[in-house]
Tab-separated table of C-alpha atoms in Angstrom:
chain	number	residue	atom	x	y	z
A	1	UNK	CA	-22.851	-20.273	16.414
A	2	UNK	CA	-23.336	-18.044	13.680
A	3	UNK	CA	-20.699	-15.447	12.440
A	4	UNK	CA	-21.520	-11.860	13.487
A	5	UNK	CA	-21.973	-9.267	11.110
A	6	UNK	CA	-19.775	-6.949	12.587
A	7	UNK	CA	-16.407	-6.130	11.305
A	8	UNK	CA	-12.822	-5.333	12.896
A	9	UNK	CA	-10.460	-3.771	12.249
A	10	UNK	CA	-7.089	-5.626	13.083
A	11	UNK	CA	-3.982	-3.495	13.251
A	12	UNK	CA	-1.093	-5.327	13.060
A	13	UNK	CA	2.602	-3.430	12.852
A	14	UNK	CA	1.300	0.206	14.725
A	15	UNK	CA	-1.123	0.917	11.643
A	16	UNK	CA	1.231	-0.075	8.970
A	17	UNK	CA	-0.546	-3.670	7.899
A	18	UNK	CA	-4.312	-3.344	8.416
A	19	UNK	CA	-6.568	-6.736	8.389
A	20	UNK	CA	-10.248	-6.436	8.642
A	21	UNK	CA	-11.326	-9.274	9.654
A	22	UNK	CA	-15.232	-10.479	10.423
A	23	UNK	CA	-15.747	-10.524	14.594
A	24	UNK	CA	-16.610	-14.198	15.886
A	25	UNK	CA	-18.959	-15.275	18.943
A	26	UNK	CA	-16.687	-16.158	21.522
A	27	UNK	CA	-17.635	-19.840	21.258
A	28	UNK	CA	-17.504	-20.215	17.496
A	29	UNK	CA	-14.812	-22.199	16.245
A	30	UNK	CA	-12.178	-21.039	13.675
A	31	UNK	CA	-10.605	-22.742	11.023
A	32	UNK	CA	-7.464	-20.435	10.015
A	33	UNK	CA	-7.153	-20.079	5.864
A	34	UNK	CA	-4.018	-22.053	5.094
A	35	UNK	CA	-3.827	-20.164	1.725
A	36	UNK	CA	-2.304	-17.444	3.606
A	37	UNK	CA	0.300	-19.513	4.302
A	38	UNK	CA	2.065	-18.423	1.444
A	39	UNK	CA	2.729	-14.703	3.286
A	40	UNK	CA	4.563	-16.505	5.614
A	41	UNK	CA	7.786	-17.135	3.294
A	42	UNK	CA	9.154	-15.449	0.947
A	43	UNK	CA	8.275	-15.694	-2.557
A	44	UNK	CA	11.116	-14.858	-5.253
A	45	UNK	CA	14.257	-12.795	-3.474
A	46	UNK	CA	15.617	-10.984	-6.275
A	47	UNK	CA	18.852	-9.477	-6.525
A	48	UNK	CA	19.037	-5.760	-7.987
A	49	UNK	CA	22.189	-5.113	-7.120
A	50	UNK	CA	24.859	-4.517	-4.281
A	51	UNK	CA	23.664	-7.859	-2.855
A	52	UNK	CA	20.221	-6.606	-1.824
A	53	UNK	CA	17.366	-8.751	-2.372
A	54	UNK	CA	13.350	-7.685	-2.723
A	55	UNK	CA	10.534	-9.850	-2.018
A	56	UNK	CA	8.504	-10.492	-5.361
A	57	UNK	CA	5.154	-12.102	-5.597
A	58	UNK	CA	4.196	-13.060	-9.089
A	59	UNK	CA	0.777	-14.354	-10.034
A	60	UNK	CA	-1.530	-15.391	-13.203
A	61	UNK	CA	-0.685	-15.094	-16.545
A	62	UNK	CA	-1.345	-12.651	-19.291
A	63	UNK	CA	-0.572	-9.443	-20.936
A	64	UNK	CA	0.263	-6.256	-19.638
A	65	UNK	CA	1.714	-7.020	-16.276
A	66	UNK	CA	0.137	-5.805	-13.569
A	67	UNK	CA	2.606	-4.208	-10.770
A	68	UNK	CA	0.717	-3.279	-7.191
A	69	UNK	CA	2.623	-0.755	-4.997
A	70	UNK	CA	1.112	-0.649	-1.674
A	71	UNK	CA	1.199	2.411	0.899
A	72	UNK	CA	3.828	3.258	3.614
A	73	UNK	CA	5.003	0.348	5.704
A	74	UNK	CA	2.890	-2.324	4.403
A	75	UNK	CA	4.259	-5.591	3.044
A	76	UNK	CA	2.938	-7.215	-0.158
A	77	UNK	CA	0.566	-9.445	1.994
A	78	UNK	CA	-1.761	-6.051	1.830
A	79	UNK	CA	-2.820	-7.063	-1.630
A	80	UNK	CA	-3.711	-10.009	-0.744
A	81	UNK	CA	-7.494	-9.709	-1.467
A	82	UNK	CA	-6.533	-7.792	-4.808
A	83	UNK	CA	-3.900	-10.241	-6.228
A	84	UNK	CA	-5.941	-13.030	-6.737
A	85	UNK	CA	-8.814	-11.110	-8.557
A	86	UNK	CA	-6.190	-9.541	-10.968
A	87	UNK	CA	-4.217	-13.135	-11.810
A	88	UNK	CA	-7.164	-14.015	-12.757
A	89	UNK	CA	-7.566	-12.785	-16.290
A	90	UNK	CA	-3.500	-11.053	-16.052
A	91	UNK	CA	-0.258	-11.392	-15.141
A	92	UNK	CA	0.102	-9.246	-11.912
A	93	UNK	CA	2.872	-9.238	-8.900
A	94	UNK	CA	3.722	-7.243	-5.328
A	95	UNK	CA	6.518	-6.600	-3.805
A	96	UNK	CA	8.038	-5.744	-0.590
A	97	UNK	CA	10.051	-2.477	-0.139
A	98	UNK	CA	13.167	-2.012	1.131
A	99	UNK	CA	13.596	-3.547	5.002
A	100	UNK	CA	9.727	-4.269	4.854
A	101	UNK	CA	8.427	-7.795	4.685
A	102	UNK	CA	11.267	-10.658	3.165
A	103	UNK	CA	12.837	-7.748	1.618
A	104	UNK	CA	16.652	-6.705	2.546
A	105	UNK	CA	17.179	-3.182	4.442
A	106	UNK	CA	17.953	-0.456	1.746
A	107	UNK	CA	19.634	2.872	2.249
A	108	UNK	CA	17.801	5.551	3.769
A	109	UNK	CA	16.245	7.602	3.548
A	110	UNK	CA	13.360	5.364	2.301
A	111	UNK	CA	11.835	7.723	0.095
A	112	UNK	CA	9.397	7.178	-2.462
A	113	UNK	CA	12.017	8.297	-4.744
A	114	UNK	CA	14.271	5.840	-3.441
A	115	UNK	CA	11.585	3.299	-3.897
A	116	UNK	CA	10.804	4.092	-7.209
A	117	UNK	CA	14.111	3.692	-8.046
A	118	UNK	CA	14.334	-0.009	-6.811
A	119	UNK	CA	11.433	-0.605	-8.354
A	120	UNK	CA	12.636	-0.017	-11.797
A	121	UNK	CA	15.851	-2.026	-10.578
A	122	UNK	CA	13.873	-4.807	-10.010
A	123	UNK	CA	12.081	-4.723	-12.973
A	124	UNK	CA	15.020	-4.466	-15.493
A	125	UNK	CA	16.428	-7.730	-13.244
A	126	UNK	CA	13.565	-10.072	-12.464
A	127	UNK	CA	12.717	-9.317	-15.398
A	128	UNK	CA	9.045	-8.464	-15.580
A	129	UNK	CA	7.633	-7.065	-19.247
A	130	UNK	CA	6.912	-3.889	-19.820
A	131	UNK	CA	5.399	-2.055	-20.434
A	132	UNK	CA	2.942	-2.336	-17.608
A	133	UNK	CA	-0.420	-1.507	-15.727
A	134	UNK	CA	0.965	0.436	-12.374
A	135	UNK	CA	-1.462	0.570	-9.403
A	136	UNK	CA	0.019	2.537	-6.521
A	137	UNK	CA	-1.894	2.922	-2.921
A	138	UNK	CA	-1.495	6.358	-0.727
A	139	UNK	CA	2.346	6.756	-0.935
A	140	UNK	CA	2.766	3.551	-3.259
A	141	UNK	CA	0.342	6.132	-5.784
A	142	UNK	CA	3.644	8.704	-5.420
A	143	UNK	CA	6.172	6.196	-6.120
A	144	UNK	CA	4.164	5.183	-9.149
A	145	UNK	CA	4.157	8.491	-10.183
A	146	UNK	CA	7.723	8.952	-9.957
A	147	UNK	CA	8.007	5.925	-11.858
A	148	UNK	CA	6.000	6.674	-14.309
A	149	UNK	CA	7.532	10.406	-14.906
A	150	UNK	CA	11.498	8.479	-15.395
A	151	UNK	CA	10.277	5.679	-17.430
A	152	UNK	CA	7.087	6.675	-19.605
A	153	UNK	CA	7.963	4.273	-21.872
A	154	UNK	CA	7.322	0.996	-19.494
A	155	UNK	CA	4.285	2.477	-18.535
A	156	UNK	CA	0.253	1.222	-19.947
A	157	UNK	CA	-1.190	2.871	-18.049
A	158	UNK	CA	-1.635	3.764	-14.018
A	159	UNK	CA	-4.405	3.281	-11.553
A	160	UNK	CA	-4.139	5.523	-8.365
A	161	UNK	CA	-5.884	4.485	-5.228
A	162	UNK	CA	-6.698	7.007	-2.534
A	163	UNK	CA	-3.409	9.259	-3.404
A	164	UNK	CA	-1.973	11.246	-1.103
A	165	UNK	CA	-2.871	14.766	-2.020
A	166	UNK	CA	1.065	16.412	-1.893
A	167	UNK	CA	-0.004	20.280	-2.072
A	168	UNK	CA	-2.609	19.714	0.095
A	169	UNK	CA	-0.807	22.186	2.983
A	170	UNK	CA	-0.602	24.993	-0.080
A	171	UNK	CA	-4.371	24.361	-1.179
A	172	UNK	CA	-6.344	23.514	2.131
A	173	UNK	CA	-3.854	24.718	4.896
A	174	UNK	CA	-6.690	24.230	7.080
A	175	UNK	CA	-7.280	20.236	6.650
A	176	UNK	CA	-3.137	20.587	6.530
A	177	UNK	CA	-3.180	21.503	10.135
A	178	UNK	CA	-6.082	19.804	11.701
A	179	UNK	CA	-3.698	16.458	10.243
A	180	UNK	CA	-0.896	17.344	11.594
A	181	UNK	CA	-1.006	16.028	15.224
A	182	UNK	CA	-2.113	12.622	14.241
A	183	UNK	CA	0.753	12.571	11.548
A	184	UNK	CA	2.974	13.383	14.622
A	185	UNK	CA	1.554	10.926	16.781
A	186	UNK	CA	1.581	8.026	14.268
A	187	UNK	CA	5.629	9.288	13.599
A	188	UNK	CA	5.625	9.220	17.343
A	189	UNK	CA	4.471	5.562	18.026
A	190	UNK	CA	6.341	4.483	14.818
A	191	UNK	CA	9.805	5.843	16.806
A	192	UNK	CA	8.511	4.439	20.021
A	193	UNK	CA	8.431	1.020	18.105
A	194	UNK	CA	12.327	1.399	16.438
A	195	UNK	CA	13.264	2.267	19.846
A	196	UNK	CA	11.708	-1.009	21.576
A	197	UNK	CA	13.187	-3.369	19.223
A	198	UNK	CA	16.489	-2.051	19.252
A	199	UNK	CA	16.881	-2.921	22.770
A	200	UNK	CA	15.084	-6.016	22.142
A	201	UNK	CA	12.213	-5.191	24.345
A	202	UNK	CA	9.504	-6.254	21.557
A	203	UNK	CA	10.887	-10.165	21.623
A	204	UNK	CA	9.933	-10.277	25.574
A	205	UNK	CA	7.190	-7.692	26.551
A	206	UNK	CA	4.630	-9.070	28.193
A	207	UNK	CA	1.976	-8.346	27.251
A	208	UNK	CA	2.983	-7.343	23.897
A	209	UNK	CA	3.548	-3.482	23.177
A	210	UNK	CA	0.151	-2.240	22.050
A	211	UNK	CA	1.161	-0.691	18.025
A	212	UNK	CA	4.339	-2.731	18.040
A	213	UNK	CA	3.426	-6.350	18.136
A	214	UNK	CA	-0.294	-7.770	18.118
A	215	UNK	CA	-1.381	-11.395	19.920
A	216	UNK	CA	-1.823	-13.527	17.055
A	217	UNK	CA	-5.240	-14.161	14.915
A	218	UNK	CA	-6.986	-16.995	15.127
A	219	UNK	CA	-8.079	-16.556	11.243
A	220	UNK	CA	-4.840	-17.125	10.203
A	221	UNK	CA	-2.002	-20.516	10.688
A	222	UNK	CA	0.760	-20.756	13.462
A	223	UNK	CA	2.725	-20.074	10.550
A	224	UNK	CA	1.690	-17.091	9.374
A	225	UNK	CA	1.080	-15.423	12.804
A	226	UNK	CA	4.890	-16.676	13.666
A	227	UNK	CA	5.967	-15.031	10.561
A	228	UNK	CA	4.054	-11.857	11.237
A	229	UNK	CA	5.558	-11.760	15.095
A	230	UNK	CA	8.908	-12.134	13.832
A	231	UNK	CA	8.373	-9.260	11.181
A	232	UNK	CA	6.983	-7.162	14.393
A	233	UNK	CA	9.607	-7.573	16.469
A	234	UNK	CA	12.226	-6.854	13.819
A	235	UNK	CA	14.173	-3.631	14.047
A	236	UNK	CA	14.840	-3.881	10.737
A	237	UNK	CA	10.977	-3.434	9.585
A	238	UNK	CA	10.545	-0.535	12.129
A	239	UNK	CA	13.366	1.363	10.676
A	240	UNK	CA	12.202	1.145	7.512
A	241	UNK	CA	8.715	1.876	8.676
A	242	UNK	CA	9.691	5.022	10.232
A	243	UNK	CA	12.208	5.673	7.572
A	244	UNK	CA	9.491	6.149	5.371
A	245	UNK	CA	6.995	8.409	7.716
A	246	UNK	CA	9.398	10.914	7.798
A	247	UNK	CA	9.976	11.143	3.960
A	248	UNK	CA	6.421	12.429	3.805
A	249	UNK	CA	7.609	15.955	2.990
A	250	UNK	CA	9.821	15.283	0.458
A	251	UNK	CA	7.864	13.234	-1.028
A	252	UNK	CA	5.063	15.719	-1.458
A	253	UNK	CA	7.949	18.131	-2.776
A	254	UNK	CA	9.317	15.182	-5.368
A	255	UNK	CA	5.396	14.543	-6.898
A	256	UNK	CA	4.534	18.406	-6.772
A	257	UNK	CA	7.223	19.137	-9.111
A	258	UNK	CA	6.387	16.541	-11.896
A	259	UNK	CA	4.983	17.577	-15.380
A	260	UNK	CA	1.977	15.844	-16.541
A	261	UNK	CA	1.564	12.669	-17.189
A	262	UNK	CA	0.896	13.374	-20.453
A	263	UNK	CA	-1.237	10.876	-22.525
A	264	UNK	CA	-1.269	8.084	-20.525
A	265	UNK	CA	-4.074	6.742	-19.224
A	266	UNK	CA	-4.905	7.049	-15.619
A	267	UNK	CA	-7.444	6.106	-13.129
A	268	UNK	CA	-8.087	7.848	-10.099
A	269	UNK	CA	-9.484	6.123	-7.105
A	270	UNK	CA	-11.338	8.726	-4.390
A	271	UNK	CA	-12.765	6.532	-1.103
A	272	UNK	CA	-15.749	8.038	0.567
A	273	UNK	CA	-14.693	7.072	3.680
A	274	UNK	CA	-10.780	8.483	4.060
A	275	UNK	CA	-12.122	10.960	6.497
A	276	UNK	CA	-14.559	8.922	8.747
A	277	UNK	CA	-12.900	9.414	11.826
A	278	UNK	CA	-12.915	13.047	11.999
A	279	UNK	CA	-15.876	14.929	13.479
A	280	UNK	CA	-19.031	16.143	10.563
A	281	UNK	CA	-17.787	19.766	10.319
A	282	UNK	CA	-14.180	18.745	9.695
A	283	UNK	CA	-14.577	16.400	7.727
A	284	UNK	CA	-17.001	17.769	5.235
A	285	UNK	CA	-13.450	19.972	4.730
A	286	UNK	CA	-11.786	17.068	4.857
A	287	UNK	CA	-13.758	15.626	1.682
A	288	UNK	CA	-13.537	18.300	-0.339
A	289	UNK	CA	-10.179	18.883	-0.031
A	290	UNK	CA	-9.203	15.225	-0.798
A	291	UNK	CA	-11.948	15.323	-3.938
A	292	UNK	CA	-10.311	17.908	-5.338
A	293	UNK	CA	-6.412	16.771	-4.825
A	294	UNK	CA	-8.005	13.931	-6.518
A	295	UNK	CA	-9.272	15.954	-9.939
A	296	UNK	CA	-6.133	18.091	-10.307
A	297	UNK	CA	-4.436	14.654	-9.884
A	298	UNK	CA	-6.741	12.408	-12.425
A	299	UNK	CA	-5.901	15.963	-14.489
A	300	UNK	CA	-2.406	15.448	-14.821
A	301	UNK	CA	-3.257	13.068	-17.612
A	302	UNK	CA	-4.906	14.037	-20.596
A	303	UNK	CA	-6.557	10.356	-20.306
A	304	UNK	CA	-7.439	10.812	-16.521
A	305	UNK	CA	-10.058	9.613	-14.755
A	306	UNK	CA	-11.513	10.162	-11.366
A	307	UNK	CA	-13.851	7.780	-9.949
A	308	UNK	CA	-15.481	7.886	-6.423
A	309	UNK	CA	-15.016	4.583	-4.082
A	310	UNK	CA	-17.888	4.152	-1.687
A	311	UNK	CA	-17.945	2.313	1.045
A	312	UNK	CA	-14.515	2.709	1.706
A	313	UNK	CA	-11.716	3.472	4.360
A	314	UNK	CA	-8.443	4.908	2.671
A	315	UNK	CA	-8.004	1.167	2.554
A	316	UNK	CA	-9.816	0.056	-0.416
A	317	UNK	CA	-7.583	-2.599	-1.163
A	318	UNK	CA	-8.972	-4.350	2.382
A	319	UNK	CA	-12.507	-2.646	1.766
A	320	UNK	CA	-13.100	-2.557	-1.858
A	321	UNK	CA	-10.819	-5.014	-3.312
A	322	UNK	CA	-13.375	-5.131	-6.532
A	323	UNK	CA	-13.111	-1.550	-7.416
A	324	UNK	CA	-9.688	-2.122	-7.955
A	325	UNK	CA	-10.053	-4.850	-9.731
A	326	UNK	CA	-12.883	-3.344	-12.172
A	327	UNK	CA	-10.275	0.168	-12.719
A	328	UNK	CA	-7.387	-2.358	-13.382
A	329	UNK	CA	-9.393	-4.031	-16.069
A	330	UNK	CA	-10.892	-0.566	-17.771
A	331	UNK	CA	-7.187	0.464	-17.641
A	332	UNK	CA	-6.321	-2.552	-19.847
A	333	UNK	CA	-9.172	-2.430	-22.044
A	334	UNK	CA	-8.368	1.018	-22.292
A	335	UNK	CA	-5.087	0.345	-24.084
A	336	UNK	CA	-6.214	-2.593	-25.950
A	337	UNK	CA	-5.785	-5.303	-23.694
A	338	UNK	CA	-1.646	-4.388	-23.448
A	339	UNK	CA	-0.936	-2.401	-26.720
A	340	UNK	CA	-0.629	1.423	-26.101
A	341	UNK	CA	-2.581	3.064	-28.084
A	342	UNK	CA	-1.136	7.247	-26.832
């Protein structure tokens, strides 16, 4: 039987790892991809200090490093389309954050400040050179930022992909509010899920608690899907998770008060499709608001950049795994192939 053309979209972890994967005929067989089997360990735990460990994933060879910061409670295995494009012409390595993936539990609360900040203690320890290419994804585009406004000096350059807009409330209070009750709900669930696995509930349920923890894929090994049940039922991971949904505000707060970037180059990635769910009228609003968070943020460079994604959900690394490839590599050519040229 032939594959269908269709595609899924696989939530795994309440929204905070998404997998879209191509829907099979109920007869056709499936051979899983055993090179995903190497999401289901950990890669290099690396000690920055205090006895906590992060998760590091390092890849290809080349200079600048490439560093990919993914978006709120996602695990490194979210670049996992993106990685191998990138080591193939440059050095380039993931991470998991603080209590997420094969990372240890951090303080909280899990800010992106807080991340940014064990970010750059990773990178003095591992150690990875700098100075390097930066790509950050939705709230991984804020800890970037951060990063990038403490330590301009191991920064190439930075490619943004689908940012969250942080004075978005102050510039289109109108898309603000019509967000606000899913934010809530999603912070809702999220708590439902810490709740659950604290009294152990997510190890037993049967069937498993829909957000929480997901019947395993047939794409993928016994391995892997063990590995991704035991992250699911993990209090640890949900704490974090949550930890970071409710830093959303000061977040927003930390970015909006940043100077420029100044001349460092910076790409800008806008997806067409961020908005799809809402209904036409809202989210023509929607759009434009996003569009032009995007310009005043490609702005705050005076080597920015914004370029439109099409075809994509606000997941462009699952969607659109090339465009960030192709940005990646203008960014390096852009300051000759690892040599900043401000």
């Amino acid at each position: 039987m032939n594959r269908s053309s269709r595609i899924a979209s696989v939530v795994l972890g309440g929204g905070l790892l998404c997998v879209v994967l191509p829907l099979l005929a109920a007869d056709a067989p499936v051979t899983p991809d055993l090179s995903m089997d190497v999401y289901a360990t950990p890669a290099q735990r690396v000690d920055i200090g205090g006895g906590r460990h992060l998760n590091l994933r390092c890849s290809g060879s080349g200079s600048p490093t490439v560093l990919l910061e993914i978006g709120q409670g996602m695990t490194s295995m979210s670049w996992r389309k993106v990685q191998p494009l990138l080591a193939s012409h440059s050095r380039v390595c993931s991470y998991d954050r603080a209590g997420l993936g094969f990372s240890d539990a951090g303080p909280s609360p899990r800010s992106a400040q807080a991340a940014a900040d064990d970010l750059h203690a990773l990178v003095r320890t591992a150690p990875i050179q700098t100075p390097l290419v930066l790509v950050g994804h939705s709230m991984g585009a804020s800890i970037v930022r951060l990063y990038a406004a403490a330590h301009a000096d191991e920064v190439a350059a930075i490619v943004l992909v689908d940012p969250v807009v942080t004075d978005l409330a102050s510039k289109s209070p109108e898309v603000s509010a019509q967000e606000a009750p899913m934010v809530a709900e999603n912070s809702a669930g999220t708590r439902h899920c810490v709740e659950l696995a604290k009294s152990g509930a997510l190890a037993t349920m049967t069937p498993p608690a829909e957000g929480c923890v997901h019947p395993a894929y047939p794409g993928f090994s016994q391995k892997l899907n063990d590995s991704i049940h035991a992250r699911d039922i993990n209090r640890t991971f949900w704490e974090a998770a949550l930890s970071e949904r409710e830093a959303d505000a000061a977040n927003s707060a930390a970015v909006h008060a940043l100077k420029p970037l100044g001349k460092i180059p910076l790409i800008v990635l806008s997806a067409d499709g961020t908005n799809a769910h809402l209904p036409p009228d809202l989210r023509k609003a929607a759009d434009a608001a996003y569009r032009d968070g995007h310009k005043r943020i490609a702005a705050s460079s005076t080597r920015g950049r914004l370029v439109a994604v099409e075809h994509s959900s606000h997941n462009v690394h699952e969607d659109r795994p090339d465009a960030i490839a192709d940005a990646v590599a203008q960014a390096i050519a852009q300051i000759g192939g690892g040599k900043r040229s401000l």
